[in-house]
């Protein structure tokens, strides 16, 4: 009887820890959490991640280093598989170019791109210890502490919560005022400096002479922009095309926190899609326009705080997304995230407020994934317009333009002004040049209006770049209709950039894949990775440690490895239950067990991780079945159907 | 008639440039070049690599940065495919752990590993401009210039050549003497400082406080060593096991040269194989012992300068290789290099001279590949003994030992000394402790000899750690036989480390895969990559640019991409010959052409790059055939056999 009660208690505890009724106040009233039924127990996941060597602090034996983490074998293989799917899903699917540029970057490049001047966070320093703090975080943390005061009036609480919510958007001056008003001090109780911009790039010296300042790249994108000319030529001079890059990027965060979400070294997978200005059409749009996503546009963030679910086609119609290309990458990102295992309701797309945009971005939609830290930016899909290529044109003096040649020339009737420079010169003297420019700068409507006035023998007016107005007489200009043939146009391309933070995606996936199974008398952690991205596709176990199984075990390992199926042999002396449990904890989807019947009839059992169902099948079928299961070609249910449920 | 003469001239030129009679003097009499019949025209390869965007200087539009290179799409895909084969060949094949550690490394770690103190090159500075030069290279370059003097006596030439050959091995003092004696100045004619060690690591500050010195890792290995405890636990505490890591490493070369071979940022693929001390047995040895390699042991380098071809099994017997595990990785490396396309005679294994060993290595065999720069170190297979783990044990205070438990305990009869401490103490007073230690430190032979003397009532002698000798009387110690049961032993594991310089391997492969085909009236560059590693497996061309082919072309692209076969569509207006030529230049092995017959009967042609043979086959068969060709499952000859030669 006691046993039964225990089990109920455990179950109850599990429910309390993992399955809670949606409780909107704990999410701070954030939008889009309707249907969220699972609260993630971060400590429990973290424990399992460390214990099973998914991810651990770098240089752990030396006490670690803030903001740096290493991936152990299960984490590393997961990352490899996620990147492999990414490569298939984006690079191969859309025949993108992939390049591999340097992490070390000379200052001149990052000066031109704006990063030397603008890639900063606001920092305050303890005036005595000189220790630095991120100013907005310090404000947030200090308010959090104040809010713990049980005697604080509700009114004051509201006020502080409101300040806290705006911390990221304050100017240096506003931040300083808040810090002063609230009497915030450093952790050692000392005064703080005024907030000032602190550059987040790691600096280094390239070469031995000490005069070649360089940085570690803060994003991989610049390596693509500086190679734009070569990429364009590789694409035969044609637009649009995408260039992808996967690699390390580095940001010297002032005070890394939020575990794996804000780190100093991380893997980015970035795409720069170069395109013409104009309508932003994408040839792949039709194929994805019915993909449904949850959108959280900037206007809603400022307004009713409601998210909207609709297709990306509708999102373009409603004006959430500026053009088809932006929509294309939003849809493909949603599909990618679902393909690697995220549930649909854990993803939403959130538009940056103007105050949140990076210095290079004209617009940006983030794919946010829900995890125990709340909605977390994992992918940024930015419209960088022509910002970067224009920066590098100025910085390097290279022509980074493209030319689009029309299928057939455009022939138009156009009004064209012919200036009578003598009259203009005599009239306006030193300002004559400005007047000429002003007339030549008129659009078709302006010319039409001028022509109408001049036909009536009236004077007209133009305004120069400085805003000064000049009176133009009919004698100064003749306007006439001409046939203009345009065969193409030359321009600095515009860029749509989907940028994937692989570490964040990995972390959110780990949290989301984690669940606890109620065992007979213990709880077991399980990661329910999809077979396609699971770090190890299958494990091979002897029913117990005995030398007579070795030839079959070795043969299975060899055969599976030759078929490129990652596998793990566990012939340790632990019970089969313990070994199952260990393998569940690293998310191995299929376990093959060799037992005494194997010796007789050359069959083995194979167990599926989540259903724990087993089938018995001939060894000869194993490679085919596991291979098909691993790539999602068949389901385990179909295997059960074919071979029958075992036991 | 003129045409004919031109062709012959071109052919002659080609031969002169590419196919020269072996000429041993141009290789400086280096060993192992028997049978080398092809001289690589580096400039021609370099031109093609740049033109086709395989690899170009990083930040080219800003004038580049010495020692940094970017890979364009064909280079990047080749690297990806090489790494993919590497992963299959090593990690999956031997069920290794793979981890992913940080590039940023705090000083304490690299201080412990010896890199802060010993990872240096000798540098001299121009005393006026302060510009730095690598001392040995400056000596070499200066001698090269001197040797260009046509009037120099043969005797003097020999003398200088001898000095040049030793440049790398000189001590700072010797280098200084040579520079002084030869009157070498900086490029600006100024005096040079004495050579001094210059650390090759890129330094940076981690965090905002300026007190956390860090470096970019100079090798990925340390990330594995600091994680050893976790890796050992992940392997259930069992030895041996291998841990692999692929990632960027950084070395601030004083003056990078030799193009892509000596760079400041590069990708390493490293394996640390942790093992017991002792015989170095490897379970996979039997499977590879008959693999033939060319060996160039240190004794031969110092002696007859001859290489030896033999199996790795024989290499162990002859004592070239210290143990089976070292031999295993030599053989697997040779197999890997051949698998990605190197010809056997372009690879040899060369043992480091004691003066060439890195500070951590007890022995090292390099896989050298022949390229236009001569024999080039591409893989280092080092015996690092227990050096690194011992360093980090001292540095971190963590216990980095493993324990091997024997299958059954070893039961031995052993002589054991029992000290009579009273007598020893009274006799030796303050030195008594040393005497006790000396007696306890005796091996079985020493104890046997002592027992024999004492049995004869004679005194014996022991020597303490400082070399002082003490007389031991029979009264001081009783020696007797005891049965000792040992169930295992605890030790700091030894490491065998194969380390692959992926950039160097890539560059050598590019050079080696390059050839020029004699065309009708032009020469065409071709890269003969194996299909398994070719950047793009197949191209799809319409016979000429016409909209009516588009549905078929788009469908082919979609079908091939869905089957994960990388492909390239070229519907530009160029002639079919020009397009073939461009695709040969990036090494695309198979080209599918859609023509007018395709519209009628749904067949296409497929052309093989090197034979230029074509077959015609149904579109429905394309994915299967190209997929099988791409992974080397079938040869093009078998495709010809099945479908017949076209035209």
Short mmCIF file of C-alpha atoms in Angstrom, two decimals, chain B residues 62-334:
data_model
loop_
_atom_site.label_atom_id
_atom_site.label_comp_id
_atom_site.label_asym_id
_atom_site.label_seq_id
_atom_site.Cartn_x
_atom_site.Cartn_y
_atom_site.Cartn_z
CA UNK B 62 40.42 46.95 -48.62
CA UNK B 63 43.72 45.69 -50.01
CA UNK B 64 43.64 42.39 -48.09
CA UNK B 65 45.30 41.41 -44.83
CA UNK B 66 48.41 39.19 -44.81
CA UNK B 67 47.73 35.65 -43.69
CA UNK B 68 43.95 35.79 -44.00
CA UNK B 69 41.98 34.15 -46.79
CA UNK B 70 38.29 33.60 -47.53
CA UNK B 71 36.78 30.60 -49.25
CA UNK B 72 34.29 31.35 -51.97
CA UNK B 73 31.47 28.92 -52.85
CA UNK B 74 33.53 26.22 -54.59
CA UNK B 75 36.26 26.32 -51.92
CA UNK B 76 33.77 26.40 -49.07
CA UNK B 77 31.82 23.43 -50.41
CA UNK B 78 35.03 21.45 -50.93
CA UNK B 79 36.05 22.14 -47.35
CA UNK B 80 32.60 21.12 -46.13
CA UNK B 81 32.82 17.86 -48.05
CA UNK B 82 36.36 17.13 -46.88
CA UNK B 83 35.25 17.69 -43.28
CA UNK B 84 32.23 15.51 -43.85
CA UNK B 85 34.41 12.64 -45.04
CA UNK B 86 36.75 13.31 -42.12
CA UNK B 87 33.84 13.05 -39.69
CA UNK B 88 32.68 9.77 -41.20
CA UNK B 89 36.18 8.37 -41.51
CA UNK B 90 37.33 9.15 -37.98
CA UNK B 91 34.51 10.15 -35.63
CA UNK B 92 31.77 7.78 -36.79
CA UNK B 93 34.11 4.95 -37.80
CA UNK B 94 35.73 4.81 -34.36
CA UNK B 95 32.73 5.99 -32.28
CA UNK B 96 34.70 8.97 -31.03
CA UNK B 97 33.27 11.71 -28.87
CA UNK B 98 33.12 15.05 -30.66
CA UNK B 99 33.13 18.27 -28.69
CA UNK B 100 32.97 21.97 -29.51
CA UNK B 101 34.97 24.22 -27.19
CA UNK B 102 35.64 27.95 -27.09
CA UNK B 103 38.19 29.79 -29.21
CA UNK B 104 38.55 32.46 -26.52
CA UNK B 105 40.81 31.06 -23.83
CA UNK B 106 41.78 32.64 -20.52
CA UNK B 107 45.48 33.11 -19.89
CA UNK B 108 45.59 30.74 -16.92
CA UNK B 109 44.82 27.80 -19.23
CA UNK B 110 47.49 28.60 -21.81
CA UNK B 111 49.98 29.47 -19.09
CA UNK B 112 49.48 25.97 -17.68
CA UNK B 113 49.76 24.32 -21.10
CA UNK B 114 53.10 26.05 -21.74
CA UNK B 115 51.86 28.17 -24.65
CA UNK B 116 52.28 31.53 -22.93
CA UNK B 117 55.94 30.76 -22.37
CA UNK B 118 56.88 28.51 -25.25
CA UNK B 119 54.61 29.09 -28.23
CA UNK B 120 57.04 31.48 -29.87
CA UNK B 121 59.06 32.18 -32.99
CA UNK B 122 62.34 34.07 -32.98
CA UNK B 123 61.93 37.64 -34.14
CA UNK B 124 64.32 40.47 -34.93
CA UNK B 125 63.25 44.11 -35.17
CA UNK B 126 64.57 46.88 -37.35
CA UNK B 127 66.06 49.09 -34.62
CA UNK B 128 64.81 52.25 -36.36
CA UNK B 129 61.40 51.40 -37.90
CA UNK B 130 60.61 48.80 -35.19
CA UNK B 131 59.23 46.50 -37.90
CA UNK B 132 59.50 42.83 -36.96
CA UNK B 133 60.87 39.96 -39.05
CA UNK B 134 60.94 36.24 -38.40
CA UNK B 135 64.64 35.74 -37.80
CA UNK B 136 65.09 32.38 -39.53
CA UNK B 137 63.12 33.47 -42.58
CA UNK B 138 65.09 36.69 -42.86
CA UNK B 139 68.30 34.65 -42.81
CA UNK B 140 66.93 32.32 -45.49
CA UNK B 141 65.71 35.14 -47.70
CA UNK B 142 68.97 37.05 -47.37
CA UNK B 143 70.98 33.98 -48.32
CA UNK B 144 68.68 33.37 -51.30
CA UNK B 145 69.47 36.87 -52.51
CA UNK B 146 73.21 36.37 -52.01
CA UNK B 147 73.10 33.09 -53.94
CA UNK B 148 71.82 34.96 -56.98
CA UNK B 149 75.27 36.49 -57.40
CA UNK B 150 76.61 34.76 -60.56
CA UNK B 151 80.20 35.40 -59.57
CA UNK B 152 80.03 33.64 -56.22
CA UNK B 153 82.51 30.79 -55.81
CA UNK B 154 81.04 27.27 -55.66
CA UNK B 155 82.63 26.68 -52.29
CA UNK B 156 80.95 29.76 -50.81
CA UNK B 157 77.62 28.76 -52.36
CA UNK B 158 77.78 25.39 -50.65
CA UNK B 159 78.65 26.99 -47.35
CA UNK B 160 75.71 29.41 -47.53
CA UNK B 161 73.30 26.68 -48.64
CA UNK B 162 74.35 24.67 -45.63
CA UNK B 163 73.69 27.61 -43.29
CA UNK B 164 70.32 28.22 -44.94
CA UNK B 165 69.25 24.60 -44.41
CA UNK B 166 69.90 24.93 -40.68
CA UNK B 167 68.16 28.30 -40.21
CA UNK B 168 65.14 26.85 -38.38
CA UNK B 169 67.28 24.97 -35.90
CA UNK B 170 69.60 27.80 -34.80
CA UNK B 171 69.48 29.09 -31.22
CA UNK B 172 68.88 32.85 -30.78
CA UNK B 173 72.63 33.32 -30.21
CA UNK B 174 73.59 31.36 -33.34
CA UNK B 175 71.05 33.25 -35.43
CA UNK B 176 72.41 36.54 -34.17
CA UNK B 177 75.96 35.48 -35.07
CA UNK B 178 74.90 34.49 -38.57
CA UNK B 179 73.03 37.76 -39.10
CA UNK B 180 76.04 39.71 -37.89
CA UNK B 181 78.59 37.70 -39.87
CA UNK B 182 76.60 37.92 -43.09
CA UNK B 183 75.92 41.61 -42.52
CA UNK B 184 72.16 41.20 -42.86
CA UNK B 185 70.11 44.37 -42.47
CA UNK B 186 66.37 45.10 -42.53
CA UNK B 187 64.68 45.86 -45.84
CA UNK B 188 65.32 49.54 -45.08
CA UNK B 189 69.03 48.95 -44.59
CA UNK B 190 68.87 49.38 -40.82
CA UNK B 191 70.53 47.36 -38.06
CA UNK B 192 68.54 44.53 -36.49
CA UNK B 193 67.94 43.73 -32.85
CA UNK B 194 69.09 40.43 -31.36
CA UNK B 195 66.58 37.64 -32.02
CA UNK B 196 64.08 37.17 -29.20
CA UNK B 197 61.09 34.88 -28.71
CA UNK B 198 57.83 36.42 -29.94
CA UNK B 199 54.59 34.83 -28.78
CA UNK B 200 52.39 33.76 -31.68
CA UNK B 201 49.05 33.93 -29.90
CA UNK B 202 46.53 36.70 -30.50
CA UNK B 203 45.81 38.39 -27.19
CA UNK B 204 42.55 40.04 -26.17
CA UNK B 205 40.74 41.26 -23.08
CA UNK B 206 37.73 39.25 -21.94
CA UNK B 207 35.06 41.31 -20.21
CA UNK B 208 34.97 45.05 -19.54
CA UNK B 209 37.31 45.32 -16.58
CA UNK B 210 40.60 44.97 -18.44
CA UNK B 211 41.99 42.50 -15.93
CA UNK B 212 41.06 39.31 -17.73
CA UNK B 213 43.75 38.59 -20.30
CA UNK B 214 42.77 36.00 -22.85
CA UNK B 215 44.02 34.55 -26.11
CA UNK B 216 42.56 33.01 -29.22
CA UNK B 217 43.39 29.35 -29.05
CA UNK B 218 46.47 28.39 -31.10
CA UNK B 219 45.20 24.80 -31.35
CA UNK B 220 41.87 23.17 -30.55
CA UNK B 221 43.53 20.48 -28.43
CA UNK B 222 43.50 22.39 -25.12
CA UNK B 223 39.70 22.56 -25.26
CA UNK B 224 39.73 18.77 -25.17
CA UNK B 225 42.32 18.43 -22.41
CA UNK B 226 40.48 20.77 -20.02
CA UNK B 227 37.33 18.69 -20.60
CA UNK B 228 39.10 15.38 -20.04
CA UNK B 229 37.30 14.53 -16.80
CA UNK B 230 33.88 14.99 -18.44
CA UNK B 231 34.94 13.00 -21.50
CA UNK B 232 36.23 10.16 -19.35
CA UNK B 233 32.96 10.09 -17.39
CA UNK B 234 30.99 10.17 -20.67
CA UNK B 235 32.90 7.06 -21.67
CA UNK B 236 31.91 5.34 -18.43
CA UNK B 237 35.40 5.83 -16.96
CA UNK B 238 36.87 3.45 -19.54
CA UNK B 239 40.06 3.91 -21.57
CA UNK B 240 41.01 4.14 -24.39
CA UNK B 241 38.77 6.60 -26.19
CA UNK B 242 39.13 9.32 -28.77
CA UNK B 243 37.80 12.87 -28.58
CA UNK B 244 37.58 14.91 -31.77
CA UNK B 245 37.11 18.60 -32.38
CA UNK B 246 36.85 20.67 -35.55
CA UNK B 247 37.23 24.41 -35.31
CA UNK B 248 39.15 27.60 -35.87
CA UNK B 249 42.61 28.21 -34.47
CA UNK B 250 44.69 31.36 -34.65
CA UNK B 251 48.43 32.09 -34.86
CA UNK B 252 49.77 35.59 -35.19
CA UNK B 253 52.49 34.70 -37.69
CA UNK B 254 55.23 37.31 -37.81
CA UNK B 255 55.33 37.44 -41.60
CA UNK B 256 52.90 35.05 -43.26
CA UNK B 257 54.05 33.74 -46.60
CA UNK B 258 53.73 30.58 -48.71
CA UNK B 259 50.23 31.69 -49.64
CA UNK B 260 47.62 29.46 -48.10
CA UNK B 261 50.06 27.29 -46.22
CA UNK B 262 51.05 29.66 -43.43
CA UNK B 263 48.08 31.70 -42.38
CA UNK B 264 46.86 33.47 -39.25
CA UNK B 265 43.46 31.80 -38.97
CA UNK B 266 42.78 28.22 -39.95
CA UNK B 267 40.52 25.24 -39.41
CA UNK B 268 41.94 22.34 -37.45
CA UNK B 269 40.40 18.89 -37.13
CA UNK B 270 42.02 17.31 -34.12
CA UNK B 271 41.71 14.03 -32.27
CA UNK B 272 43.03 13.32 -28.81
CA UNK B 273 43.17 9.59 -28.26
CA UNK B 274 43.52 8.93 -24.52
CA UNK B 275 45.17 5.67 -23.60
CA UNK B 276 46.99 3.70 -20.98
CA UNK B 277 50.76 3.70 -20.87
CA UNK B 278 52.44 0.46 -21.82
CA UNK B 279 52.28 -1.31 -25.13
CA UNK B 280 49.99 1.08 -26.99
CA UNK B 281 47.79 -1.72 -28.37
CA UNK B 282 44.88 -0.67 -30.58
CA UNK B 283 41.86 -2.90 -31.25
CA UNK B 284 41.70 -1.71 -34.87
CA UNK B 285 45.32 -2.47 -35.63
CA UNK B 286 44.73 -5.82 -37.35
CA UNK B 287 42.38 -4.22 -39.86
CA UNK B 288 44.98 -1.68 -41.02
CA UNK B 289 48.35 -3.32 -40.45
CA UNK B 290 48.82 -4.03 -44.17
CA UNK B 291 48.29 -0.43 -45.29
CA UNK B 292 51.39 0.73 -47.13
CA UNK B 293 52.92 4.13 -46.47
CA UNK B 294 56.15 5.93 -47.27
CA UNK B 295 58.17 6.66 -44.13
CA UNK B 296 60.98 9.11 -43.58
CA UNK B 297 62.29 8.44 -40.07
CA UNK B 298 64.48 10.92 -38.19
CA UNK B 299 67.50 8.62 -38.44
CA UNK B 300 67.21 8.63 -42.23
CA UNK B 301 66.85 12.41 -42.30
CA UNK B 302 70.14 12.64 -40.44
CA UNK B 303 71.65 9.75 -42.42
CA UNK B 304 71.10 8.53 -45.96
CA UNK B 305 68.11 10.82 -46.60
CA UNK B 306 66.16 7.91 -48.06
CA UNK B 307 62.48 7.19 -47.53
CA UNK B 308 61.18 3.67 -46.95
CA UNK B 309 57.93 2.26 -48.24
CA UNK B 310 56.43 -0.47 -46.10
CA UNK B 311 53.25 -1.49 -44.32
CA UNK B 312 52.47 0.15 -41.00
CA UNK B 313 52.78 -3.31 -39.43
CA UNK B 314 56.36 -3.48 -40.68
CA UNK B 315 56.93 0.12 -39.55
CA UNK B 316 56.09 -0.97 -36.00
CA UNK B 317 58.35 -4.02 -36.29
CA UNK B 318 61.21 -1.88 -37.60
CA UNK B 319 60.72 0.55 -34.75
CA UNK B 320 59.78 3.57 -36.89
CA UNK B 321 56.50 3.84 -35.07
CA UNK B 322 56.53 3.41 -31.32
CA UNK B 323 53.31 1.48 -30.95
CA UNK B 324 50.16 0.12 -32.60
CA UNK B 325 48.07 3.18 -31.81
CA UNK B 326 50.51 5.53 -33.52
CA UNK B 327 50.54 3.12 -36.46
CA UNK B 328 46.75 2.97 -36.49
CA UNK B 329 46.41 6.71 -36.93
CA UNK B 330 49.17 6.83 -39.56
CA UNK B 331 47.33 4.21 -41.60
CA UNK B 332 43.89 5.80 -41.12
CA UNK B 333 45.37 9.15 -42.15
CA UNK B 334 46.86 7.68 -45.31
#
